[in-house]
Amino acid sequence: MYGMIATWHMAVEGITKGRKILKDRGCAADAIETAIKEVEDFEFYKSVGYGGLPNEEMEVELDAGYMDGTTFDMGAVGAIKDFANPISIARRLSKEKVNNLLVGEGAEKFAHKEGFQRKNMLTERAKIHYYNRVKEIKEQEIKPYSGHDTVGMVCIDENSNMIAATSTSGLFMKKKGRVGDSPICGSGFYVDSKVGGASATGLGEDLMKGCISYEIVYLMKEGHHPQEACEIAVNKLDEELKERRGMVGDLSVIAMNNKGEWGAATNIEGFSFVVTTENQEPIVYLTKNVNGKCIHERASKEWLDNYIKIITTPLAREGGKIKK
Ligand code: ASP
């Protein structure tokens, strides 16, 4: 038995590649790294890896996390610049005894020494998004968080080893040095091969307040189905934050247990995710929260075609010429 689940539709090509590795009896670690690299390398996914949206200072600072649910090896990078595949650096760091989470210059120094591929991650398209946002911010008050997504995955292989991992450019227009939940073990991701794994996307500052991925794995350990565990964790954190702070950011999660059963939950409209199992080719679902229950609906061909159209439509810089 094998399976994979991931946040957002953007994971579908990666999950398809990862599934092939699992089908050929490859390990969960290789399947998940390959799947996430696919998302990092695709320039039109503007919230992960190459083409990711920059911080306030127009620099692409990336976060990634990786955890092995069998050994509990954990590695992560925060605010790393100019490296093609943060997920591979996170996986490599998980093999270290100490210094597992490195940020900024220290992460870059490590990656350079280990021979990871350097790359300028800021694309022309991301620059246009940046300049247009700067203009919008001047004209009206806009919160930095808008349409910003992390790819988070959980994978189980034939040997029942489980891996969870994430990769993201974090919040658009974030402060230089800001690190979100994605590279934080327990918040952006968590996995225990004896139970299952989970990963989160949304407003990192709020997801961290509930250590939400750990919470979901804990609930599964207590006997909850992944779907129940996801719903309980999201609804509980959503309510707590509304009660204590009067507001809550976007919270979306996915989970899979060590039987390959899965779940997803959200407190927003329009959360999509991708699942595959041994008997099931990758499927993209859209989910919505109706009175605490999350209802999943398979994305239609029309929705999928439209998605690709939107993300690849040429962008115009306000007052400038059209670019790819
Ligand atoms: N959780 C990510 C962060 O706060 C962003 C996202 O998943 O949308 O950096």
Short mmCIF file of C-alpha atoms and ligand atoms in Angstrom, two decimals, residues 63 145 148-150 168 170-171 178 180-182 201-205 207, ligand 1:
data_model
loop_
_atom_site.label_atom_id
_atom_site.label_comp_id
_atom_site.label_asym_id
_atom_site.label_seq_id
_atom_site.Cartn_x
_atom_site.Cartn_y
_atom_site.Cartn_z
CA ASP A 63 11.25 28.20 3.63
CA TYR A 145 -1.30 37.98 2.79
CA HIS A 148 -0.13 32.85 -0.97
CA ASP A 149 0.23 29.10 -0.76
CA THR A 150 2.63 26.47 0.53
CA THR A 168 7.10 27.94 0.17
CA GLY A 170 5.98 32.48 2.41
CA LEU A 171 3.90 35.62 2.52
CA ARG A 178 10.27 36.61 8.32
CA GLY A 180 6.43 31.25 8.68
CA ASP A 181 5.09 27.93 9.91
CA SER A 182 6.28 25.88 6.92
CA THR A 201 -1.00 26.09 4.61
CA GLY A 202 -2.44 29.50 5.34
CA LEU A 203 -1.41 32.32 7.64
CA GLY A 204 1.74 30.97 9.30
CA GLU A 205 1.47 33.31 12.26
CA LEU A 207 -1.13 28.14 12.20
N1 ASP B 1 1.95 29.19 5.65
C1 ASP B 1 2.77 29.97 4.76
C2 ASP B 1 3.46 31.04 5.54
O1 ASP B 1 2.87 31.61 6.43
C3 ASP B 1 2.03 30.58 3.62
C4 ASP B 1 0.95 29.75 3.00
O2 ASP B 1 0.88 28.55 3.20
O3 ASP B 1 0.10 30.30 2.30
O4 ASP B 1 4.59 31.34 5.24
#
